[in-house]
Short mmCIF file of C-alpha atoms and ligand atoms in Angstrom, two decimals:
data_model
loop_
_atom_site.label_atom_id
_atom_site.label_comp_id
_atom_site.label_asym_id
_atom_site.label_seq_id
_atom_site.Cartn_x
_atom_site.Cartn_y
_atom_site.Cartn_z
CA UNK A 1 -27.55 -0.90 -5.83
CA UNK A 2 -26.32 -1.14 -1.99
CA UNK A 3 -25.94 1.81 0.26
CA UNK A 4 -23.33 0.65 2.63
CA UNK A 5 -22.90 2.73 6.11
CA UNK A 6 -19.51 3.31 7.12
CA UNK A 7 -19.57 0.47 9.37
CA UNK A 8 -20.68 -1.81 6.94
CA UNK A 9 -18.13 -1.27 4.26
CA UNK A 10 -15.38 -3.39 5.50
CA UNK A 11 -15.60 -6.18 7.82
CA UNK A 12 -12.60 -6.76 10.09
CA UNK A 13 -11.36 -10.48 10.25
CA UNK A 14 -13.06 -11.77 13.87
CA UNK A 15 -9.39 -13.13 14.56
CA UNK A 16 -7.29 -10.35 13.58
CA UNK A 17 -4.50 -9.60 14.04
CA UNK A 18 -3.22 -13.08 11.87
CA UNK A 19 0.22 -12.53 12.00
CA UNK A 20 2.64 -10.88 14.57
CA UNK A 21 5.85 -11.77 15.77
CA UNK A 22 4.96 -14.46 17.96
CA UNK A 23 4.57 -16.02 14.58
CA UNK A 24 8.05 -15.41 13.30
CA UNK A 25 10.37 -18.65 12.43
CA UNK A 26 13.34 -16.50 14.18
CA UNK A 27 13.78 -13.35 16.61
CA UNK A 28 11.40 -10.02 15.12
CA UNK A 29 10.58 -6.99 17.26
CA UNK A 30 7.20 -6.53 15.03
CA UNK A 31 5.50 -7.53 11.89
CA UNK A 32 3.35 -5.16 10.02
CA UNK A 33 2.67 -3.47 6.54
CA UNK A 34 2.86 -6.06 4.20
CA UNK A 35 2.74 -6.21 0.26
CA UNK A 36 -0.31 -8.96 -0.96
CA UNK A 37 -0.86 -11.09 -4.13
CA UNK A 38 -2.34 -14.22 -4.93
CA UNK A 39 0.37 -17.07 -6.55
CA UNK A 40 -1.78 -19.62 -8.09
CA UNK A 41 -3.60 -21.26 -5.49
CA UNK A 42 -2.00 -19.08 -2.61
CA UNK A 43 -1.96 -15.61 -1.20
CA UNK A 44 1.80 -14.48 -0.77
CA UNK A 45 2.21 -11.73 1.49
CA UNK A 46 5.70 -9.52 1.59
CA UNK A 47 5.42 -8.87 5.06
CA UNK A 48 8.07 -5.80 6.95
CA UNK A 49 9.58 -7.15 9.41
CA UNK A 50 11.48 -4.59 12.36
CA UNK A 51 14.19 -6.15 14.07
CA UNK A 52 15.36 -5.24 17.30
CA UNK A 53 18.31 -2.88 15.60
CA UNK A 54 15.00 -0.65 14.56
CA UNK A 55 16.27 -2.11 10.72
CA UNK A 56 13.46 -3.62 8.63
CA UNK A 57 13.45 -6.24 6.04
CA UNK A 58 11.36 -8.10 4.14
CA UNK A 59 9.77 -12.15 4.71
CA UNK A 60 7.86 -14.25 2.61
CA UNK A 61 4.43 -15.70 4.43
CA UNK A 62 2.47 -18.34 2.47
CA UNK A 63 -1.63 -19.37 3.09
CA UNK A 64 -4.41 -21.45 0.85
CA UNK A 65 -6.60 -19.44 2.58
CA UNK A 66 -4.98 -16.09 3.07
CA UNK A 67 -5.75 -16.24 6.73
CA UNK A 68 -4.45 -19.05 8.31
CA UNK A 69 -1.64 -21.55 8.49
CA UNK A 70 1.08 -19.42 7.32
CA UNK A 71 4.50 -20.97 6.47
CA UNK A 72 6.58 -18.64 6.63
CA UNK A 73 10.70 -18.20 5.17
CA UNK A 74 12.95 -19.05 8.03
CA UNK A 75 15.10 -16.37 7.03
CA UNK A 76 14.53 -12.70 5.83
CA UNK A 77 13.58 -13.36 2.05
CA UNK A 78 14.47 -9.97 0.79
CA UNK A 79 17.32 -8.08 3.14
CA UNK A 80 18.75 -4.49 2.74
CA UNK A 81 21.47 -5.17 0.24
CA UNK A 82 25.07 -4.56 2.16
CA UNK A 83 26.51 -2.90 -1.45
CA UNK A 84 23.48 -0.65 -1.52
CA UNK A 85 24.07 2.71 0.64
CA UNK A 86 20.46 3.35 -0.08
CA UNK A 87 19.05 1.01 1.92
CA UNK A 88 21.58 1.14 4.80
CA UNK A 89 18.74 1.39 7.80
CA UNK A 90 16.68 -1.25 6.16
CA UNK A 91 13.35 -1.61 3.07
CA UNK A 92 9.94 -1.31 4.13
CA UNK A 93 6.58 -1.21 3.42
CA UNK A 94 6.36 -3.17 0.11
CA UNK A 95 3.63 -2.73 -2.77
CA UNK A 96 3.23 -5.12 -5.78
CA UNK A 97 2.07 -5.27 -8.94
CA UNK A 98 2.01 -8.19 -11.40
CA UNK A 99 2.97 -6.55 -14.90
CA UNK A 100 2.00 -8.85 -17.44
CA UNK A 101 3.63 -7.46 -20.08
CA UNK A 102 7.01 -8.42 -18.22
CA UNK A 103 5.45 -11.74 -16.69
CA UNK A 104 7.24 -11.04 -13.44
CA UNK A 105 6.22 -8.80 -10.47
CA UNK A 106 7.23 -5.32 -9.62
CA UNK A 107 8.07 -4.66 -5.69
CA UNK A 108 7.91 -0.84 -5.11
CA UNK A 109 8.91 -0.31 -1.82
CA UNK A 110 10.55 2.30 0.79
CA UNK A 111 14.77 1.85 0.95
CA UNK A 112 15.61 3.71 4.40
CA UNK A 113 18.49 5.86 3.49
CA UNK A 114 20.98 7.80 5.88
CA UNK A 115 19.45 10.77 3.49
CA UNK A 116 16.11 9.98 4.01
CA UNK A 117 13.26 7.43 2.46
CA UNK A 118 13.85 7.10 -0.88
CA UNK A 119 11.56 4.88 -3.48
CA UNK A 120 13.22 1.44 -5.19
CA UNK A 121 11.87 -1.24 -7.18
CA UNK A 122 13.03 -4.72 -7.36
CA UNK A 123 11.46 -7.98 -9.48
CA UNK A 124 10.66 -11.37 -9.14
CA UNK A 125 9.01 -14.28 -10.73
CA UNK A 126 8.55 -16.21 -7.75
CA UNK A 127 9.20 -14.70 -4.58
CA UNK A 128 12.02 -17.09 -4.07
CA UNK A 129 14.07 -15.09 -5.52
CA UNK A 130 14.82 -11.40 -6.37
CA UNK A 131 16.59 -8.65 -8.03
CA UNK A 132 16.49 -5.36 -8.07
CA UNK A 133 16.03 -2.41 -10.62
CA UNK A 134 17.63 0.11 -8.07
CA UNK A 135 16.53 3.40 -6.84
CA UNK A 136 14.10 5.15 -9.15
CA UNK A 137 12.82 8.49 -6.69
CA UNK A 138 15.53 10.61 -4.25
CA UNK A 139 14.51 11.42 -0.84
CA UNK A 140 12.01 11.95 0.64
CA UNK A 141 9.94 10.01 -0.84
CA UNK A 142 8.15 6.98 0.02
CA UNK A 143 4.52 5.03 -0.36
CA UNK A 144 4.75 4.15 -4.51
CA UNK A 145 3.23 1.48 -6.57
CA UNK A 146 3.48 1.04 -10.15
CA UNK A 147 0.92 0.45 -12.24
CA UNK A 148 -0.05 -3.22 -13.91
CA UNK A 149 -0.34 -2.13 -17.53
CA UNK A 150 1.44 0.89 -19.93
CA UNK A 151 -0.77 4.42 -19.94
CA UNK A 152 -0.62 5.20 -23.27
CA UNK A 153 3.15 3.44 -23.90
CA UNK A 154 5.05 4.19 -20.66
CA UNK A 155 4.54 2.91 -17.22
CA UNK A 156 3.32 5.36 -14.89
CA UNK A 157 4.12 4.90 -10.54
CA UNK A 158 2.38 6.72 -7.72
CA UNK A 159 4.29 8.24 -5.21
CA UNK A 160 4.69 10.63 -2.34
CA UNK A 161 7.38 13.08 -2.64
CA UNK A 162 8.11 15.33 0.52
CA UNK A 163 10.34 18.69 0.34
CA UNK A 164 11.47 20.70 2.35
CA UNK A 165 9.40 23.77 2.69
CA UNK A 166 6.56 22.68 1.09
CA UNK A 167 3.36 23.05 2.20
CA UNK A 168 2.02 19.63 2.89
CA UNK A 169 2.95 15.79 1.18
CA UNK A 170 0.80 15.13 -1.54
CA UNK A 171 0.26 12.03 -3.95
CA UNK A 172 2.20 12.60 -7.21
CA UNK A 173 2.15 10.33 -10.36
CA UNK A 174 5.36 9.76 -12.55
CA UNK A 175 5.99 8.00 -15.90
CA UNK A 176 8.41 5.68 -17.25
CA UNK A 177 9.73 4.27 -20.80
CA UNK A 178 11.90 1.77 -18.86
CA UNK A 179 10.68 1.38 -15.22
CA UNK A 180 14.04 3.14 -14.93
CA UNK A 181 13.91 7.16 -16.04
CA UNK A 182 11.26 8.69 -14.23
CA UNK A 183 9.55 11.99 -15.32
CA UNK A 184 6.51 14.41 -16.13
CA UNK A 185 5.16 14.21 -12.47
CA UNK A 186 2.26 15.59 -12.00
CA UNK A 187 0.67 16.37 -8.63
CA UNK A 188 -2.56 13.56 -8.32
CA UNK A 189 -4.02 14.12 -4.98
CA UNK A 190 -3.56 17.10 -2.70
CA UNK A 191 -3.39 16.96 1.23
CA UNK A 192 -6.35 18.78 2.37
CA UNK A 193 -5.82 21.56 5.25
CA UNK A 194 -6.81 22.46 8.20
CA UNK A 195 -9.70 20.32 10.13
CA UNK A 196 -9.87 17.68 7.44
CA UNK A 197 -9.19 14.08 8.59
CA UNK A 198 -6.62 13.86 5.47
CA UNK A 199 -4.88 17.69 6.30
CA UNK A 200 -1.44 18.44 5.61
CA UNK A 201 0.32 14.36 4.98
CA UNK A 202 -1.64 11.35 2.93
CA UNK A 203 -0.08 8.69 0.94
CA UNK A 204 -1.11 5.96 -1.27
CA UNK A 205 -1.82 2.66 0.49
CA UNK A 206 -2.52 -0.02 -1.98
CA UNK A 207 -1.82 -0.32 -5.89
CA UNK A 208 -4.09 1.23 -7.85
CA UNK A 209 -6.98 -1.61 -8.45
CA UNK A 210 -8.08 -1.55 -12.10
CA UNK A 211 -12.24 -1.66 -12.07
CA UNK A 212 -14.56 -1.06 -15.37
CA UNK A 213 -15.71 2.72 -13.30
CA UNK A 214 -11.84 4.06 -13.14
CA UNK A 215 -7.95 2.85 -11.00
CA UNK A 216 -9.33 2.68 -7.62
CA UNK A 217 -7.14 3.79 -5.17
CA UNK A 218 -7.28 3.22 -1.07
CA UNK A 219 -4.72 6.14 0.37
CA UNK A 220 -3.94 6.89 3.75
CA UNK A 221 -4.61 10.64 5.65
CA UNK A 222 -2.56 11.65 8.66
CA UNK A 223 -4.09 14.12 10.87
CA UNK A 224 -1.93 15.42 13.72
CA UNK A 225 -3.30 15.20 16.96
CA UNK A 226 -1.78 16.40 20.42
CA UNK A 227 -1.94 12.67 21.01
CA UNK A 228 -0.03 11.53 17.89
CA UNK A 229 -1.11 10.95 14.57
CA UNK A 230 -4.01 8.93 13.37
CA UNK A 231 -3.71 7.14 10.16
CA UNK A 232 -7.25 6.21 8.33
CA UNK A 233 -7.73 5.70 4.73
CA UNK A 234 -9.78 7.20 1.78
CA UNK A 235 -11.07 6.36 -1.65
CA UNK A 236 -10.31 8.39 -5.14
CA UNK A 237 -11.44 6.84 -8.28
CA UNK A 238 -9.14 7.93 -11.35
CA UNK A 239 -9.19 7.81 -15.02
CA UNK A 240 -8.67 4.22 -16.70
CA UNK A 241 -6.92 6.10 -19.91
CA UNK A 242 -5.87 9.02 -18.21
CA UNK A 243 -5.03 8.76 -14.54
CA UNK A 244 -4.10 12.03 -13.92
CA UNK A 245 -7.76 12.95 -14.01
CA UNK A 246 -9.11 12.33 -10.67
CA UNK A 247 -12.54 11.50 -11.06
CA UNK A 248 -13.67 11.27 -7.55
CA UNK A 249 -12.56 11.53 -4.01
CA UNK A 250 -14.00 10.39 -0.55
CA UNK A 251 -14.89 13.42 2.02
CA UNK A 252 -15.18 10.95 5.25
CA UNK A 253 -12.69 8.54 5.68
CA UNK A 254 -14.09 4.55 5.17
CA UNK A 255 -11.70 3.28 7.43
CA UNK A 256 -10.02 4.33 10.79
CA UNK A 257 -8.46 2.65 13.98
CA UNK A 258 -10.95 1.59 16.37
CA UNK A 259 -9.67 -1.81 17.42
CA UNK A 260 -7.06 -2.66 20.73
CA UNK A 261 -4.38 -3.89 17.65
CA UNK A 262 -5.38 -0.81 15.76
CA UNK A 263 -4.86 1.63 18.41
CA UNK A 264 -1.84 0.73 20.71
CA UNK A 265 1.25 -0.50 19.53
CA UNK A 266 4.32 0.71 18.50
CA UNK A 267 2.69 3.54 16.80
CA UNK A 268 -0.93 3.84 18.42
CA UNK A 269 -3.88 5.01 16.05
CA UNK A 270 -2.34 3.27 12.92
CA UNK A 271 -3.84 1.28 10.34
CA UNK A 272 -1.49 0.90 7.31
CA UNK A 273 -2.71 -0.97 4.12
CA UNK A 274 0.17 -2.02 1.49
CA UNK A 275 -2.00 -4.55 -0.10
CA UNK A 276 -5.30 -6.08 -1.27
CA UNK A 277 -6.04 -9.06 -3.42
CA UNK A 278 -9.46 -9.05 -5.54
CA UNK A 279 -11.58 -12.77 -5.74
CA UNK A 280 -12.43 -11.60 -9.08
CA UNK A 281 -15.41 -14.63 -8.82
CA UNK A 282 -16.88 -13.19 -5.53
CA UNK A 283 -16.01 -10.12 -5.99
CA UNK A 284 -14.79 -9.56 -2.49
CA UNK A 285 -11.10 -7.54 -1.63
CA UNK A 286 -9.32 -8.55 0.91
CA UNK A 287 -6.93 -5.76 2.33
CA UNK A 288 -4.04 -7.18 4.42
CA UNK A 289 -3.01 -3.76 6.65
CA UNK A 290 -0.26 -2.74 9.51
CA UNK A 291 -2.23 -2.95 13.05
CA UNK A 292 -0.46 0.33 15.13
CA UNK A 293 3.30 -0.90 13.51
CA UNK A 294 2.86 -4.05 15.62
CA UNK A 295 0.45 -6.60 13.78
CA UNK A 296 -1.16 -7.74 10.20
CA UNK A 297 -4.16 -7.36 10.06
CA UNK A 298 -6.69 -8.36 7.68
CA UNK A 299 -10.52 -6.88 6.15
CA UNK A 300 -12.61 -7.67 3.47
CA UNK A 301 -14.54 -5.20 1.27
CA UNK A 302 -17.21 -6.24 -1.61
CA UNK A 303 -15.92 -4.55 -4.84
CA UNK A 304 -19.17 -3.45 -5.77
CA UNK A 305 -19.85 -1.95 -2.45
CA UNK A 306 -16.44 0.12 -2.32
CA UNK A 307 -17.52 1.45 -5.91
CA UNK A 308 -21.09 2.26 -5.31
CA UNK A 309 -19.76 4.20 -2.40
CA UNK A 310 -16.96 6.07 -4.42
CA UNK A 311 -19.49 6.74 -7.44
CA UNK A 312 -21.55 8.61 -4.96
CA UNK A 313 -18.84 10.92 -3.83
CA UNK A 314 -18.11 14.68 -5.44
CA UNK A 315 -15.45 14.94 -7.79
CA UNK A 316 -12.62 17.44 -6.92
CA UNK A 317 -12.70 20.57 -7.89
CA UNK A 318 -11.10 21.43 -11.45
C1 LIG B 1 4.60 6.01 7.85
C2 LIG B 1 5.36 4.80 7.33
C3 LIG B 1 4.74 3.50 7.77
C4 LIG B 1 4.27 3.51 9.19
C5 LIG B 1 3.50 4.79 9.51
C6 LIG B 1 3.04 4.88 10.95
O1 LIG B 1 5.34 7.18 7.65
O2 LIG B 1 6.69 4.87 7.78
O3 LIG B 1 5.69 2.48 7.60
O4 LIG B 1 3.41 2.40 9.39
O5 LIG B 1 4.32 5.89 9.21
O6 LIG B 1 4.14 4.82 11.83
#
């Protein structure tokens, strides 16, 4: 059984970042936060891109390798939709899920609107072309991913609801007959308080990963510094029947900025995973990730390792 350190849990790519907007087929103030999957024999990535209005949308990148020699759509694959008032100041920060039951894949992903961040899903086959199921969560609200299979028979979605007056954002889960009707929410996670690294704001960062120990999850803590805020990312372990029971969830963070493209950017101290891609024959993740809202980015993780690791830490209190 290994005992990875911190440091030894994920392994940064030597050449990150591997895509920014020196990349881009056409003008794009950054690149960052992108949706993964594997397509056959290539890794598609959903990549956000910013243009220089401040308005994100959403491009297609294509690898064999899932590291290098991206082609990339010449044009925004997946734009805000003009007849959509939701998504007026732009989509961002995609996460997908390939439900087989519905042999097509399910984008959940932030639509900007002049009310707030709201969360929308759209589908697509390919990722040629797209179409979408519409909003399914009112402001503010933002970092969801649905699951790949029915809980019991609905779908369930993870989210992160924000009100007003409330006393931190936590990570909820929802459930669905229809992908459409969303209810009985349940609070999943709770923002910690006070000194901890994950006090008072965390999110989800990549879909939940389906594993024979329990849905692991990677989420994302924002602690609040004089300087800004730092983004670095946990583990929780849930249920596989029940996912409302959290079985485990990390004290120390496994992954922080430390790197020039992880630490000054657009947003210094940022690292912002929306999606990771198991080898299921090597066993090795690879988590694409937002570099300081400037860069992708790219680590890998041995499965194994990330669960020993989780399997060792306490499980919340009751
Ligand atoms: C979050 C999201 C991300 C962004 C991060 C850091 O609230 O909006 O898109 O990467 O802030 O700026």
């Amino acid at each position: 059984m290994s005992d990875k350190r911190y440091e030894e849990l994920f392994q940064r790519y030597p050449e990150n970042p591997i895509l920014s907007a020196r990349d881009w087929p056409y003008p794009a103030h950054t690149v960052f936060n992108a949706g993964a999957c594997q397509v056959g024999e290539e890794t598609v990535l959903l990549v956000r891109v910013e243009d220089r209005r401040g308005h994100s949308h959403l491009t297609v990148a294509r690898s064999r390798d899932g590291i290098t020699n991206w082609r990339i759509d010449p044009q925004p694959s997946f734009a805000p939709d003009p007849g959509s008032p939701e998504e007026i100041w732009g989509v961002e920060d995609p996460r997908l899920t390939w439900v087989e039951e519905r042999d097509e894949w399910i984008i959940a992903y932030t639509a900007y609107s002049p009310s707030g961040p709201m969360v929308s899903l759209a589908r697509t086959k390919d990722f040629a072309s797209f179409s979408r199921l519409g909003p399914v969560m009112p402001p503010e609200d933002k970092d969801a991913a649905i699951f790949p299979r029915r809980i019991g028979n609905r779908y369930a979605m993870i989210h992160r609801p924000v009100s007003a007056g409330s006393s931190g954002a936590h990570i909820w889960l929802s459930f669905s007959p229809d992908m459409t009707h969303w209810g009985d929410h349940h609070v999943l996670l709770h923002a910690r308080r006070g000194a901890w690294w994950d006090a008072n704001k965390i999110g989800l960062s990549t879909p939940p990963l389906e594993t024979a120990d329990g849905w692991l999850l990677l989420y994302h803590g924002v602690r609040m510094t004089a300087a800004g805020c730092l983004y670095r990312l946990g583990l929780a372990l849930l249920d596989l029947e029940d996912p409302r029971r959290v079985l485990r969830r990390s004290d120390e963070w496994v992954f922080a900025p430390e790197m020039p493209y992880e630490r000054q950017g657009d947003v210094n101290g940022v690292v912002f995973p929306c999606g990771w891609i198991l080898d299921r024959a090597s066993g090795t993740v690879r988590i694409y990730y937002g570099g300081a809202d400037s860069c992708v980015a790219l680590a890998t993780a041995k499965l194994s390792d990330l669960l020993d690791y989780i399997r060792k830490c306490p499980a919340p209190p009751a």
